[in-house]
Coordinates of C-alpha atoms (C1' of nucleotides) in Angstrom, one line a residue:
Chain T
M25 CA 124.9 93.0 100.4
K26 CA 121.3 93.9 99.9
K27 CA 119.8 96.7 101.9
K28 CA 116.9 96.0 104.2
R29 CA 113.5 97.5 103.1
I30 CA 110.8 99.3 105.1
I31 CA 107.3 98.5 103.9
L32 CA 104.1 100.3 105.0
H33 CA 100.7 98.7 104.7
I34 CA 97.5 100.7 105.2
D35 CA 94.1 99.2 105.6
M36 CA 90.8 101.1 106.2
D37 CA 88.8 99.9 109.2
Y38 CA 85.6 98.0 108.4
F39 CA 85.6 100.2 105.2
F40 CA 82.1 99.9 103.6
A41 CA 80.3 100.0 107.0
Q42 CA 82.4 102.9 108.2
V43 CA 81.7 104.9 105.1
E44 CA 77.9 104.3 105.7
E45 CA 78.3 105.4 109.3
R46 CA 80.0 108.6 108.2
E47 CA 77.1 109.3 105.8
N48 CA 74.4 108.5 108.3
P49 CA 75.7 109.5 111.8
H50 CA 72.6 108.1 113.5
F51 CA 73.9 104.6 112.6
R52 CA 76.8 105.1 115.0
G53 CA 76.8 102.8 118.0
K54 CA 74.4 100.4 116.2
P55 CA 75.3 97.2 114.4
V56 CA 75.7 97.9 110.7
V57 CA 75.9 95.2 108.1
V58 CA 76.7 96.0 104.5
G59 CA 75.9 93.2 102.0
A60 CA 73.1 91.4 100.3
D61 CA 69.4 92.0 101.0
P62 CA 68.5 89.8 104.0
K63 CA 64.8 89.5 102.8
E64 CA 63.5 88.4 106.2
G65 CA 66.1 85.7 106.4
K66 CA 65.6 84.4 102.9
G67 CA 68.4 86.3 101.1
R68 CA 70.9 84.4 98.9
G69 CA 74.0 86.7 99.4
V70 CA 76.6 87.2 102.0
V71 CA 77.9 89.9 104.4
S72 CA 80.4 92.2 102.6
T73 CA 81.5 94.2 105.7
C74 CA 80.1 94.9 109.1
N75 CA 81.1 97.2 111.9
Y76 CA 82.4 96.1 115.3
E77 CA 79.0 96.4 117.0
A78 CA 77.7 93.8 114.6
R79 CA 80.7 91.6 115.3
K80 CA 79.7 91.5 118.9
Y81 CA 76.7 89.4 117.8
G82 CA 78.9 87.0 115.9
I83 CA 78.3 88.6 112.5
R84 CA 81.3 88.4 110.2
S85 CA 82.2 89.3 106.6
G86 CA 81.7 86.5 104.1
M87 CA 78.9 85.0 106.3
P88 CA 75.6 84.1 104.5
I89 CA 73.3 87.1 105.0
S90 CA 70.6 84.6 106.2
R91 CA 72.7 83.6 109.1
A92 CA 73.6 87.2 109.9
Y93 CA 69.9 88.0 110.0
K94 CA 69.2 85.2 112.3
L95 CA 72.0 86.3 114.7
F96 CA 70.6 89.9 115.0
P97 CA 67.6 90.8 112.8
E98 CA 67.4 94.3 114.3
A99 CA 70.8 95.3 112.9
V100 CA 71.0 98.0 110.2
F101 CA 71.2 96.0 106.9
L102 CA 72.5 98.1 104.0
P103 CA 73.1 97.4 100.3
V104 CA 76.6 97.6 98.8
N105 CA 77.0 101.0 97.3
M106 CA 80.2 100.2 95.4
H107 CA 80.4 103.3 93.1
F108 CA 80.4 105.5 96.2
Y109 CA 83.1 103.5 98.0
E110 CA 85.2 103.6 94.9
K111 CA 85.1 107.4 95.0
V112 CA 86.0 107.5 98.6
S113 CA 88.8 105.1 98.0
V114 CA 90.3 107.4 95.3
S115 CA 90.4 110.4 97.7
I116 CA 92.0 108.3 100.5
F117 CA 94.8 107.0 98.3
D118 CA 95.4 110.4 96.8
I119 CA 96.2 111.5 100.4
V120 CA 98.4 108.4 101.0
R121 CA 100.4 109.1 97.7
K122 CA 101.0 112.7 98.8
N123 CA 102.9 111.2 101.7
V124 CA 104.8 108.2 100.2
G125 CA 104.6 108.4 96.4
E126 CA 103.2 105.6 94.3
V127 CA 101.5 102.7 96.1
E128 CA 100.4 99.2 95.2
L129 CA 96.6 99.0 95.5
V130 CA 95.4 95.6 96.6
S131 CA 91.7 96.4 97.0
L132 CA 89.5 99.4 97.5
D133 CA 90.6 99.7 101.1
E134 CA 94.2 98.4 101.2
A135 CA 97.6 99.4 99.8
Y136 CA 101.4 98.9 100.2
A137 CA 104.2 101.4 99.9
D138 CA 107.9 100.9 99.9
I139 CA 109.2 103.7 102.1
T140 CA 112.8 102.5 102.4
K141 CA 114.3 105.7 101.1
K142 CA 111.7 108.1 102.3
A143 CA 111.8 106.9 105.9
G144 CA 115.3 105.5 106.4
S145 CA 114.5 104.3 109.9
Y146 CA 111.6 102.5 111.6
K147 CA 111.1 105.6 113.8
K148 CA 110.7 107.9 110.8
A149 CA 108.5 105.3 109.1
E150 CA 106.1 105.3 112.1
E151 CA 106.0 109.1 111.9
I152 CA 105.0 108.9 108.3
G153 CA 102.3 106.3 109.2
E154 CA 100.9 108.5 111.9
R155 CA 100.8 111.5 109.6
I156 CA 98.9 109.5 107.0
R157 CA 96.4 108.3 109.6
K158 CA 95.8 111.9 110.9
M159 CA 95.5 113.3 107.4
V160 CA 93.0 110.6 106.3
F161 CA 90.9 111.2 109.3
R162 CA 91.0 115.0 109.0
K163 CA 90.1 115.0 105.3
E164 CA 87.8 112.0 105.1
K165 CA 86.6 111.4 108.7
L166 CA 87.5 107.8 108.4
T167 CA 89.9 105.7 110.6
C168 CA 92.5 103.3 109.3
T169 CA 95.3 101.1 110.6
V170 CA 98.9 101.1 109.5
G171 CA 101.4 98.3 109.7
I172 CA 105.2 98.7 109.1
G173 CA 107.6 95.8 108.6
E174 CA 110.6 94.6 106.7
N175 CA 108.5 93.2 103.9
K176 CA 104.9 93.1 102.6
M177 CA 103.8 90.2 104.7
M178 CA 105.2 91.5 107.9
A179 CA 103.6 94.9 107.3
K180 CA 100.3 93.3 106.7
I181 CA 100.5 91.1 109.8
A182 CA 101.5 94.1 111.9
C183 CA 98.6 96.0 110.6
E184 CA 96.2 93.1 111.3
E185 CA 97.4 93.1 114.9
A186 CA 96.9 96.8 115.4
K187 CA 93.3 97.0 114.2
P188 CA 91.2 99.0 114.5
N189 CA 92.4 102.6 114.4
G190 CA 96.0 101.8 115.2
I191 CA 99.6 101.6 114.1
K192 CA 102.2 98.9 114.7
T193 CA 105.8 98.5 113.7
V194 CA 107.6 95.1 113.6
K195 CA 111.3 95.6 113.3
S196 CA 113.2 93.0 111.2
T197 CA 114.9 91.7 114.3
E198 CA 111.5 90.9 115.8
S199 CA 109.8 89.2 112.9
L200 CA 110.6 85.6 113.7
K201 CA 109.3 85.8 117.3
F202 CA 106.4 88.1 116.4
I203 CA 104.6 85.5 114.3
E204 CA 105.6 82.2 115.9
K205 CA 102.6 81.7 118.1
M206 CA 100.1 82.7 115.4
K207 CA 97.9 80.3 113.5
V208 CA 99.4 79.2 110.1
E209 CA 96.5 80.8 108.3
K210 CA 97.9 84.3 109.3
I211 CA 100.4 83.7 106.5
P212 CA 99.0 85.2 103.4
G213 CA 98.4 82.4 100.9
I214 CA 97.9 79.8 103.5
G215 CA 94.2 79.0 103.8
P216 CA 92.1 76.1 105.2
K217 CA 93.1 73.6 102.5
T218 CA 96.8 74.2 102.9
R219 CA 96.6 74.1 106.7
E220 CA 94.8 70.7 106.4
V221 CA 97.6 69.2 104.3
M222 CA 100.2 70.6 106.7
E223 CA 98.3 69.2 109.7
K224 CA 97.9 65.8 108.1
H225 CA 101.6 65.7 107.4
L226 CA 102.6 66.6 111.0
G227 CA 99.8 64.7 112.6
K228 CA 98.9 67.8 114.7
K229 CA 95.9 70.0 114.7
N230 CA 95.4 73.7 115.3
L231 CA 98.8 74.3 113.7
K232 CA 100.8 77.3 114.8
I233 CA 103.5 79.0 112.6
K234 CA 106.2 77.6 115.0
D235 CA 104.9 74.0 114.4
A236 CA 104.8 74.4 110.6
R237 CA 108.5 75.5 110.7
K238 CA 109.3 71.9 111.4
I239 CA 108.4 70.8 107.9
K240 CA 111.5 70.7 105.7
K241 CA 111.7 72.9 102.7
E242 CA 111.9 69.9 100.3
K243 CA 108.7 68.5 101.9
L244 CA 106.9 71.8 101.4
V245 CA 107.9 71.9 97.7
D246 CA 106.8 68.3 97.4
L247 CA 103.4 69.0 98.9
F248 CA 102.7 72.4 97.3
G249 CA 104.9 72.9 94.3
K250 CA 106.6 76.2 93.8
R251 CA 104.4 77.8 96.4
G252 CA 106.0 75.5 99.0
G253 CA 109.2 77.4 98.7
D254 CA 107.4 80.6 99.4
F255 CA 105.6 79.1 102.4
Y256 CA 109.0 78.0 103.8
N257 CA 110.2 81.6 103.7
K258 CA 107.0 83.2 104.9
L259 CA 106.8 81.0 107.9
R260 CA 110.2 82.5 108.8
G261 CA 109.1 86.1 108.2
V262 CA 110.8 86.3 104.8
D263 CA 108.9 87.7 101.8
K264 CA 111.0 88.9 98.8
S265 CA 108.0 90.1 96.8
S266 CA 108.3 93.8 95.7
V267 CA 105.7 96.6 95.9
E268 CA 104.2 96.7 92.4
T269 CA 102.9 100.1 91.6
E270 CA 101.8 99.5 88.1
R271 CA 100.0 96.2 87.7
D272 CA 97.9 95.5 84.6
V273 CA 94.4 94.1 84.8
K274 CA 94.3 90.5 83.6
T275 CA 90.5 89.9 83.5
V276 CA 87.3 91.9 83.8
G277 CA 84.1 90.1 84.6
K278 CA 80.7 90.0 86.1
E279 CA 78.4 87.3 87.5
H280 CA 74.8 87.0 88.7
T281 CA 73.1 84.6 91.0
F282 CA 69.4 84.0 90.2
Q283 CA 66.7 84.6 92.8
E284 CA 65.8 80.9 92.2
D285 CA 67.6 78.2 90.3
T286 CA 66.4 78.0 86.7
R287 CA 66.7 76.3 83.4
D288 CA 64.5 78.8 81.5
P289 CA 66.7 79.7 78.4
Q290 CA 64.9 83.1 78.0
K291 CA 65.7 84.1 81.5
I292 CA 69.2 82.8 81.4
T293 CA 70.2 84.4 78.0
K294 CA 68.6 87.7 79.0
T295 CA 70.6 87.9 82.2
F296 CA 73.7 86.8 80.4
K297 CA 73.3 89.5 77.8
G298 CA 73.1 92.0 80.5
L299 CA 76.4 90.8 82.0
V300 CA 78.1 90.9 78.6
F301 CA 76.9 94.4 78.0
S302 CA 78.0 95.6 81.4
V303 CA 81.5 94.1 81.0
S304 CA 81.8 95.5 77.5
K305 CA 81.0 99.0 78.7
K306 CA 83.8 98.8 81.2
V307 CA 86.2 97.3 78.5
E308 CA 85.4 100.2 76.2
R309 CA 85.5 102.9 78.9
E310 CA 89.0 101.7 79.8
S311 CA 90.1 101.0 76.2
L312 CA 91.2 97.5 77.1
S313 CA 92.5 95.1 74.5
T314 CA 91.0 91.6 74.9
K315 CA 92.0 88.2 73.6
G316 CA 89.4 85.8 75.1
V317 CA 86.0 85.3 76.7
V318 CA 85.1 83.0 79.6
V319 CA 81.6 81.8 80.6
V320 CA 80.9 80.6 84.1
C321 CA 78.0 78.4 85.2
R322 CA 77.2 77.3 88.7
F323 CA 74.6 74.6 88.9
E324 CA 72.0 74.0 91.7
D325 CA 74.4 71.7 93.5
F326 CA 77.1 74.4 93.5
E327 CA 79.2 72.6 91.0
T328 CA 80.9 75.3 89.0
H329 CA 82.3 75.1 85.5
T330 CA 83.9 77.4 83.0
R331 CA 84.2 77.4 79.2
Q332 CA 86.4 79.8 77.3
T333 CA 87.5 80.6 73.9
S334 CA 90.3 82.9 72.5
F335 CA 90.7 85.1 69.5
P336 CA 93.3 87.6 68.2
K337 CA 94.1 90.4 70.6
G338 CA 92.2 93.5 69.7
D339 CA 89.4 96.0 70.4
Y340 CA 85.9 94.4 70.3
D341 CA 82.4 95.4 71.1
S342 CA 79.5 93.9 73.0
D343 CA 78.0 92.2 69.9
F344 CA 81.3 90.4 69.2
F345 CA 81.7 89.2 72.8
Y346 CA 78.1 88.0 72.8
K347 CA 78.5 86.1 69.5
K348 CA 81.7 84.4 70.9
S349 CA 80.3 83.5 74.3
V350 CA 76.6 82.6 73.9
P351 CA 77.4 79.1 72.3
L352 CA 79.6 78.3 75.3
L353 CA 76.6 79.2 77.6
L354 CA 74.2 77.1 75.6
R355 CA 76.5 74.1 75.9
F356 CA 76.0 74.2 79.7
L357 CA 72.2 73.8 79.1
T358 CA 72.5 71.0 76.6
E359 CA 75.2 69.1 78.4
S360 CA 73.4 69.0 81.8
N361 CA 69.9 68.7 83.1
K362 CA 70.6 70.5 86.4
K363 CA 69.1 73.8 87.2
I364 CA 71.4 76.8 87.0
R365 CA 72.2 79.0 90.0
L366 CA 74.7 81.5 88.6
V367 CA 76.0 82.7 85.3
G368 CA 79.1 84.8 84.7
F369 CA 80.9 86.4 81.9
R370 CA 84.6 87.4 81.8
V371 CA 87.0 88.8 79.2
I372 CA 90.7 88.1 79.2
T373 CA 92.7 91.3 78.6
G374 CA 96.1 91.6 77.0
S375 CA 98.6 94.5 77.0
Chain M
dT16 C1' 110.0 69.3 72.1
dT17 C1' 108.1 73.6 73.7
dT18 C1' 104.4 76.6 74.0
dC19 C1' 99.7 77.7 74.3
dC20 C1' 95.0 76.8 75.6
dC21 C1' 91.5 75.2 78.6
dT22 C1' 89.8 74.0 83.1
dT23 C1' 90.0 73.6 87.9
dC24 C1' 91.6 74.8 92.5
dA25 C1' 93.0 77.7 96.4
dC26 C1' 93.0 82.1 98.2
dG27 C1' 91.9 87.0 99.6
dG28 C1' 89.2 91.3 100.2
Chain L
dC25 C1' 68.1 70.3 113.1
dT26 C1' 71.5 71.3 109.9
dA27 C1' 73.0 73.9 106.4
dA28 C1' 73.4 78.1 105.2
dC29 C1' 77.2 80.3 100.5
dG30 C1' 78.6 86.9 96.4
dC31 C1' 81.2 88.9 93.5
dC32 C1' 85.0 90.2 92.2
dG33 C1' 90.2 89.3 91.1
dT34 C1' 95.1 86.6 91.2
dG35 C1' 98.3 82.8 90.5
dA36 C1' 99.4 78.0 89.9
dA37 C1' 98.8 73.2 88.3
dG38 C1' 98.0 69.7 85.0
dG39 C1' 96.4 67.7 80.8
dG40 C1' 95.9 68.0 76.0
dA41 C1' 96.4 70.4 71.5
dA42 C1' 99.1 73.1 68.5
dA43 C1' 103.3 74.8 66.6

DNA sequence: TTTCCCTTCACGG
DNA sequence: CTAACGCCGTGAAGGGAAA
């Protein structure tokens, strides 16, 4: 007999843009878009985060910045100030930890906590959630949303439904019905491709969770491998994954998209060296042991390739990484005549 | 044979 | 008119090489 869990999920509302609003109060009420430089509509990047005013114009995160600019050129467009958001994130989750102990950080603005023992009941869990929300707002002047459920997936979906500046509990008895009318893509791990395969199999479009439940477990495993079994459970509100409070970093990397596609070896190697240097600094700062390097190359037609090589686990410097990786980079230039759009460098870390 | 390495793919914030 | 398209990170699959 295994005891039921109570999981809490916290997600900051439109995080980057909200931080910018807090720092510049005269932005409040205006559409704010944090992301790449729009450059009068010629920018190459995408929207990182935008506030709800910007969403009224159809602007969304992940959208090419050129399209966002077209939709509403008068919006406030701001660059991503990642170092600052990182600091804000640390203070927020310090507050959260004071309330619930260790948490699993999934990004700068999201975390899970297993509050089974601390709460004991959904009622108490919601009190804890409310206290966190009040404390975060009092100390950081930022709003967030909290979701509570019997597992990580249900907590996350509950949170999604309560946004922004809200809180929502889905009790274990309610899970099945709570999600049945939602699109399959509400299940974490099910994206456009997976949905398409499911739709093809059922011969039905605009698939809802209730529809996808008609696919037999064996069929899902057949279609999606071991993930199929997870999908079968998740479609029924079941998620056995635990809150992992100490996860190790597996890779550290950095990539760069050129202003214009290029084959100029000078330009490419210089940029690449910068990436290697910047990643090396982070590796040294965090005393990470590494065992491999990966070079990423995206060509003008968006085709993306990687080349990697491994070496004995240990502590290495920027020169070593460069020496190991630059031949891989040069192979891309010799083996193709296409122009290059992006280069990237990554190290693989090991305990 | 089993394990490791390399590469790609899908996904998510 | 249509296409437009970052920068991180994770996990899994599948094929081939190495042990």
